[in-house]
mmCIF file of C-alpha atoms and ligand atoms in Angstrom:
data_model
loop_
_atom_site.group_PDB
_atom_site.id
_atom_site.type_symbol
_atom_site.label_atom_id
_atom_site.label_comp_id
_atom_site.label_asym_id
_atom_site.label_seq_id
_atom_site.Cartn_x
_atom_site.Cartn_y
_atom_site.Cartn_z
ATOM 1 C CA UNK A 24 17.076 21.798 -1.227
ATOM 2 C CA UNK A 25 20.851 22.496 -0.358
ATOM 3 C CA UNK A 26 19.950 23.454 3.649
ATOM 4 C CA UNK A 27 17.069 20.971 3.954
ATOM 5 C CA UNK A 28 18.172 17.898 6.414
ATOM 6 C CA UNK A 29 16.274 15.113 5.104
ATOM 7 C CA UNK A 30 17.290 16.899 1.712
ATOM 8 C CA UNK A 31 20.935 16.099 2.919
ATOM 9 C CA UNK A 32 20.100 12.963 4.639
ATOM 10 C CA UNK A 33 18.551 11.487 1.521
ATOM 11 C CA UNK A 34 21.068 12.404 -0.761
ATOM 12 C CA UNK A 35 23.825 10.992 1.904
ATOM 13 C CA UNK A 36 25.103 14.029 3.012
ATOM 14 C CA UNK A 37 23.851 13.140 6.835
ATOM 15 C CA UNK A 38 24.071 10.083 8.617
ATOM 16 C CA UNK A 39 21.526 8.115 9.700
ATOM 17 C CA UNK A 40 20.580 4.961 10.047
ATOM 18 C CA UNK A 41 18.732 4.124 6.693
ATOM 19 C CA UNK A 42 16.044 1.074 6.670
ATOM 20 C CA UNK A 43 14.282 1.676 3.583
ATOM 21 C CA UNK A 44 15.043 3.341 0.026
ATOM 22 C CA UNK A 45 13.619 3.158 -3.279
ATOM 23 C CA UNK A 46 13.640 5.549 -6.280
ATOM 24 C CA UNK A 47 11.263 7.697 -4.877
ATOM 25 C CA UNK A 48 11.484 7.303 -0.996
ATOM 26 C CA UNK A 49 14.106 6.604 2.109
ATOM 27 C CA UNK A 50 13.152 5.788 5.422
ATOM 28 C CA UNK A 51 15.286 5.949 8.685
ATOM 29 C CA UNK A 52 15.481 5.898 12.453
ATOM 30 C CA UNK A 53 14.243 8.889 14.228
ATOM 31 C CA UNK A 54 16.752 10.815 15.944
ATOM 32 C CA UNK A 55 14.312 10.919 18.827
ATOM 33 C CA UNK A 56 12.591 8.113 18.906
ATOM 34 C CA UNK A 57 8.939 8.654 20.793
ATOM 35 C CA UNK A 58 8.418 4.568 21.476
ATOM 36 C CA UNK A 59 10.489 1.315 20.443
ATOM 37 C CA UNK A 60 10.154 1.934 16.761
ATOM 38 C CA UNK A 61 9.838 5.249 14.953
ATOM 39 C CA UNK A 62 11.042 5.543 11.598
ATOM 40 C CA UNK A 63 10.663 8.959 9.185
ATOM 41 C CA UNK A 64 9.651 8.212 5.744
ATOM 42 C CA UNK A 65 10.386 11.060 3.097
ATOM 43 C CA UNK A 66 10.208 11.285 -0.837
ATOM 44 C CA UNK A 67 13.238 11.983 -2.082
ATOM 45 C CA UNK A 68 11.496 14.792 -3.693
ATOM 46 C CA UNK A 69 11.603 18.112 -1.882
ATOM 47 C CA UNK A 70 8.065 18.561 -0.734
ATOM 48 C CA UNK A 71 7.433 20.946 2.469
ATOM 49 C CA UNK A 72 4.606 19.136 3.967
ATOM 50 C CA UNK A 73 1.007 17.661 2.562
ATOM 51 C CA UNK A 74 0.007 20.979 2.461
ATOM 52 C CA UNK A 75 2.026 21.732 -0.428
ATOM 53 C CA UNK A 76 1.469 18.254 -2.172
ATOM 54 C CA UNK A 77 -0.555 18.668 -5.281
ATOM 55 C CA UNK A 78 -2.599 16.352 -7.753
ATOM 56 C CA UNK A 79 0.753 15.338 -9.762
ATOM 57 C CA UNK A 80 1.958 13.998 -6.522
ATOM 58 C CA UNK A 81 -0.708 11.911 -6.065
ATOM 59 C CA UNK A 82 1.525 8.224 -7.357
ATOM 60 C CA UNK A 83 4.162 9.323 -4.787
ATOM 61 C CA UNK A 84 1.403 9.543 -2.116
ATOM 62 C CA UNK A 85 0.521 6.378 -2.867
ATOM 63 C CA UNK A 86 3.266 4.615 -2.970
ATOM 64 C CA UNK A 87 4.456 6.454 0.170
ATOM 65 C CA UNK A 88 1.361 4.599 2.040
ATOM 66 C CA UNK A 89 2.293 1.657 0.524
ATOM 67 C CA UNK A 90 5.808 1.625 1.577
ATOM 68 C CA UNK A 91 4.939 2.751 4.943
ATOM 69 C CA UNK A 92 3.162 -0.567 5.182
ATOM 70 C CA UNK A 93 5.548 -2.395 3.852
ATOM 71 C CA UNK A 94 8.110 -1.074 6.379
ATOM 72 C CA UNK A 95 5.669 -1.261 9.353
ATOM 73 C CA UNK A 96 5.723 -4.979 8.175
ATOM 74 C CA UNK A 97 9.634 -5.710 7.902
ATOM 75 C CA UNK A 98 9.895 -3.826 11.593
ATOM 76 C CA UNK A 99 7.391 -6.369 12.768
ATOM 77 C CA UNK A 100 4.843 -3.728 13.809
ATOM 78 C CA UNK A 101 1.990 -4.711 11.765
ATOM 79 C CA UNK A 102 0.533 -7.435 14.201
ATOM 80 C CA UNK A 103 0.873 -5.552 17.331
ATOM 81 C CA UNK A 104 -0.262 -2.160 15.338
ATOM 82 C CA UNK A 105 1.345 1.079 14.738
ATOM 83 C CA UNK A 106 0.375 4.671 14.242
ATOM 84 C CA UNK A 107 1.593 6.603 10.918
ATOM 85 C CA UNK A 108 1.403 10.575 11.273
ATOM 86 C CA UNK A 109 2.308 13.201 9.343
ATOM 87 C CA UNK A 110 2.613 16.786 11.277
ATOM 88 C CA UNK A 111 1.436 19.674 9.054
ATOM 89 C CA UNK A 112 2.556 23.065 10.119
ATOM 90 C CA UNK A 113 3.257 24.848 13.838
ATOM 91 C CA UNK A 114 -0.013 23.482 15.696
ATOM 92 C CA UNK A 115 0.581 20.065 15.110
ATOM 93 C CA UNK A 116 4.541 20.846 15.536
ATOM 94 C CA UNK A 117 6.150 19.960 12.156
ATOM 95 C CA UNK A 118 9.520 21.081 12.426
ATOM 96 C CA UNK A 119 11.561 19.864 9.301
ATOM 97 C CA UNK A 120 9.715 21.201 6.536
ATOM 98 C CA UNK A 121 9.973 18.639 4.467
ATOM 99 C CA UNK A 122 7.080 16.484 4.101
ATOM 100 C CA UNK A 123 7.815 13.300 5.971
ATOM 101 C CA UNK A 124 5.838 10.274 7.665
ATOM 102 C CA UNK A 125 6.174 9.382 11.501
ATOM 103 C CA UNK A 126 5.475 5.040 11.671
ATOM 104 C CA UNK A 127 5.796 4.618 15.249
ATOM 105 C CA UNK A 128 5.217 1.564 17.342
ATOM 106 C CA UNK A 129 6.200 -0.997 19.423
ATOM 107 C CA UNK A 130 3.871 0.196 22.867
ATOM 108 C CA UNK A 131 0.065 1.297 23.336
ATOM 109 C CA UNK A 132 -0.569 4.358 21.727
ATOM 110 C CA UNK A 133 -3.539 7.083 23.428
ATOM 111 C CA UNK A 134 -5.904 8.819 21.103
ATOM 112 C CA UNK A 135 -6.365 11.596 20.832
ATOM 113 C CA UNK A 136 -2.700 12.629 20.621
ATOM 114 C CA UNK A 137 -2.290 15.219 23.158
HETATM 115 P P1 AMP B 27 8.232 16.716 12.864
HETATM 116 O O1 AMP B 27 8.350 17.303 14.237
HETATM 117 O O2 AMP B 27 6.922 16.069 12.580
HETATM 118 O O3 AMP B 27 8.609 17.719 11.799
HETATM 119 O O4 AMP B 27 9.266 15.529 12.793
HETATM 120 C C1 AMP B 27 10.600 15.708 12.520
HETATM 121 C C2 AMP B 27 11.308 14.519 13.100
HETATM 122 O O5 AMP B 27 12.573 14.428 12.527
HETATM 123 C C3 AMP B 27 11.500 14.581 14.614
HETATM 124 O O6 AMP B 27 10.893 13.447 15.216
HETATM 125 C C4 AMP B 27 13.012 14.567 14.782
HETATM 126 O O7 AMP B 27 13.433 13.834 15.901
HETATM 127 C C5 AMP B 27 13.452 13.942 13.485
HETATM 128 N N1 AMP B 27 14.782 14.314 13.037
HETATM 129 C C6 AMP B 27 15.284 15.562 12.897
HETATM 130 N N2 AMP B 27 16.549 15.510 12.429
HETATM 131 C C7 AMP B 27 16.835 14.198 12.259
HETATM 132 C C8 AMP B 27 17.988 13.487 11.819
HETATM 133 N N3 AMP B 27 19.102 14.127 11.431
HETATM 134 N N4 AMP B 27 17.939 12.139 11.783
HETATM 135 C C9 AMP B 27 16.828 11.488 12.184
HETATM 136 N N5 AMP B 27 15.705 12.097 12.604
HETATM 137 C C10 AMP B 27 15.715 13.437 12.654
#
Protein backbone atom coordinates (compact mmCIF):
# COMPACT_ATOMS: atom_id res chain seq x y z
CA UNK A 1 0.00 0.00 0.00
CA UNK A 2 1.72 3.16 -1.60
CA UNK A 3 0.50 5.67 1.56
CA UNK A 4 0.76 2.98 4.25
CA UNK A 5 3.93 3.80 6.70
CA UNK A 6 4.99 0.51 7.76
CA UNK A 7 4.11 -0.25 3.97
CA UNK A 8 6.96 2.35 3.26
CA UNK A 9 9.00 1.51 6.19
CA UNK A 10 9.19 -2.14 5.20
CA UNK A 11 9.92 -1.68 1.79
CA UNK A 12 12.75 1.05 2.89
CA UNK A 13 11.11 3.95 1.91
CA UNK A 14 11.15 5.27 5.81
CA UNK A 15 13.76 5.13 8.20
CA UNK A 16 13.84 3.39 11.12
CA UNK A 17 15.80 1.58 13.07
CA UNK A 18 15.29 -2.10 11.82
CA UNK A 19 16.12 -5.15 14.37
CA UNK A 20 14.52 -7.94 12.73
CA UNK A 21 13.57 -9.01 9.00
CA UNK A 22 12.80 -12.10 7.31
CA UNK A 23 10.84 -12.92 4.11
CA UNK A 24 7.72 -12.44 5.63
CA UNK A 25 8.25 -9.97 8.61
CA UNK A 26 10.44 -6.70 9.84
CA UNK A 27 10.59 -5.50 13.17
CA UNK A 28 11.80 -2.03 14.46
CA UNK A 29 12.04 0.51 17.24
CA UNK A 30 8.94 2.32 18.12
CA UNK A 31 8.94 5.84 17.37
CA UNK A 32 7.45 6.29 20.81
CA UNK A 33 8.66 4.00 22.84
CA UNK A 34 6.08 3.29 26.00
CA UNK A 35 9.05 1.51 28.34
CA UNK A 36 12.87 0.57 27.69
CA UNK A 37 12.10 -1.73 24.83
CA UNK A 38 9.22 -1.55 22.37
CA UNK A 39 9.64 -2.87 19.08
CA UNK A 40 6.64 -3.07 16.15
CA UNK A 41 6.56 -6.27 14.36
CA UNK A 42 4.67 -6.22 10.88
CA UNK A 43 4.30 -8.77 7.90
CA UNK A 44 5.53 -7.44 5.09
CA UNK A 45 2.21 -8.22 3.72
CA UNK A 46 -0.35 -5.43 3.79
CA UNK A 47 -2.80 -6.60 6.36
CA UNK A 48 -5.03 -3.79 8.23
CA UNK A 49 -5.24 -5.35 11.55
CA UNK A 50 -6.25 -9.12 12.94
CA UNK A 51 -9.51 -8.23 12.14
CA UNK A 52 -8.96 -8.55 8.60
CA UNK A 53 -6.54 -11.64 8.88
CA UNK A 54 -8.15 -14.68 7.43
CA UNK A 55 -7.57 -18.59 7.51
CA UNK A 56 -4.79 -18.36 4.59
CA UNK A 57 -2.93 -16.15 6.92
CA UNK A 58 -2.85 -18.43 9.46
CA UNK A 59 1.41 -19.65 8.69
CA UNK A 60 2.16 -15.88 8.84
CA UNK A 61 0.39 -15.70 12.24
CA UNK A 62 2.38 -18.20 13.33
CA UNK A 63 5.43 -17.44 12.47
CA UNK A 64 4.74 -13.83 13.53
CA UNK A 65 4.40 -15.33 17.29
CA UNK A 66 7.28 -17.13 16.76
CA UNK A 67 9.44 -14.35 15.71
CA UNK A 68 8.08 -12.16 18.30
CA UNK A 69 9.68 -14.62 20.68
CA UNK A 70 12.54 -14.91 19.09
CA UNK A 71 13.07 -11.11 19.16
CA UNK A 72 11.82 -10.73 22.78
CA UNK A 73 14.80 -13.20 23.26
CA UNK A 74 17.73 -11.37 21.26
CA UNK A 75 16.45 -7.93 23.22
CA UNK A 76 17.01 -9.86 26.39
CA UNK A 77 13.39 -9.48 27.54
CA UNK A 78 12.42 -12.98 27.86
CA UNK A 79 13.78 -13.54 31.51
CA UNK A 80 12.54 -10.43 33.00
CA UNK A 81 9.10 -10.82 30.81
CA UNK A 82 7.46 -8.74 28.28
CA UNK A 83 4.00 -7.97 27.06
CA UNK A 84 3.12 -8.49 23.16
CA UNK A 85 -0.17 -6.52 22.03
CA UNK A 86 -1.77 -6.01 19.09
CA UNK A 87 -4.41 -2.90 19.05
CA UNK A 88 -7.47 -3.70 16.89
CA UNK A 89 -9.49 -0.76 15.83
CA UNK A 90 -10.42 2.91 17.61
CA UNK A 91 -11.25 1.52 21.27
CA UNK A 92 -8.18 -0.10 21.80
CA UNK A 93 -6.42 2.92 19.73
CA UNK A 94 -4.81 1.28 16.65
CA UNK A 95 -3.68 4.00 14.64
CA UNK A 96 -1.55 2.63 11.65
CA UNK A 97 -3.78 0.35 10.02
CA UNK A 98 -1.62 -2.04 9.28
CA UNK A 99 -1.64 -5.02 11.34
CA UNK A 100 1.39 -4.85 13.58
CA UNK A 101 2.66 -6.35 17.05
CA UNK A 102 3.65 -4.07 20.13
CA UNK A 103 6.71 -6.40 22.27
CA UNK A 104 7.31 -4.08 24.98
CA UNK A 105 9.45 -4.49 28.03
CA UNK A 106 12.13 -3.75 30.05
CA UNK A 107 9.85 -2.35 33.45
CA UNK A 108 6.69 -3.82 35.41
CA UNK A 109 3.83 -3.82 33.36
CA UNK A 110 -0.10 -3.22 35.20
CA UNK A 111 -2.95 -5.34 34.03
CA UNK A 112 -5.45 -4.50 33.02
CA UNK A 113 -4.09 -1.96 30.53
CA UNK A 114 -5.86 1.15 31.26
P1 LIG B 1 -0.95 1.47 17.31
O1 LIG B 1 -1.33 2.71 18.07
O2 LIG B 1 -1.23 0.20 18.03
O3 LIG B 1 -1.55 1.48 15.92
O4 LIG B 1 0.61 1.50 17.15
C1 LIG B 1 1.26 2.20 16.17
C2 LIG B 1 2.65 2.45 16.69
O5 LIG B 1 3.47 2.79 15.62
C3 LIG B 1 2.75 3.58 17.71
O6 LIG B 1 3.30 3.07 18.92
C4 LIG B 1 3.67 4.59 17.05
O7 LIG B 1 4.53 5.23 17.95
C5 LIG B 1 4.41 3.72 16.06
N1 LIG B 1 4.90 4.40 14.88
C6 LIG B 1 4.20 5.19 14.04
N2 LIG B 1 4.99 5.62 13.03
C7 LIG B 1 6.21 5.07 13.25
C8 LIG B 1 7.46 5.15 12.57
N3 LIG B 1 7.61 5.86 11.44
N4 LIG B 1 8.51 4.46 13.08
C9 LIG B 1 8.37 3.75 14.22
N5 LIG B 1 7.22 3.64 14.90
C10 LIG B 1 6.15 4.30 14.43
Amino acid sequence: MADCIFCQIANGQVDSEIVYQDELAVAFRDLNPQAPTHIVLIPRQHIVSLDAAREEHSELLGHLALVAAEIARQQDLAEGGYRLVTNVGPDAGQSVAHLHFHIIGGRPMGWPPG
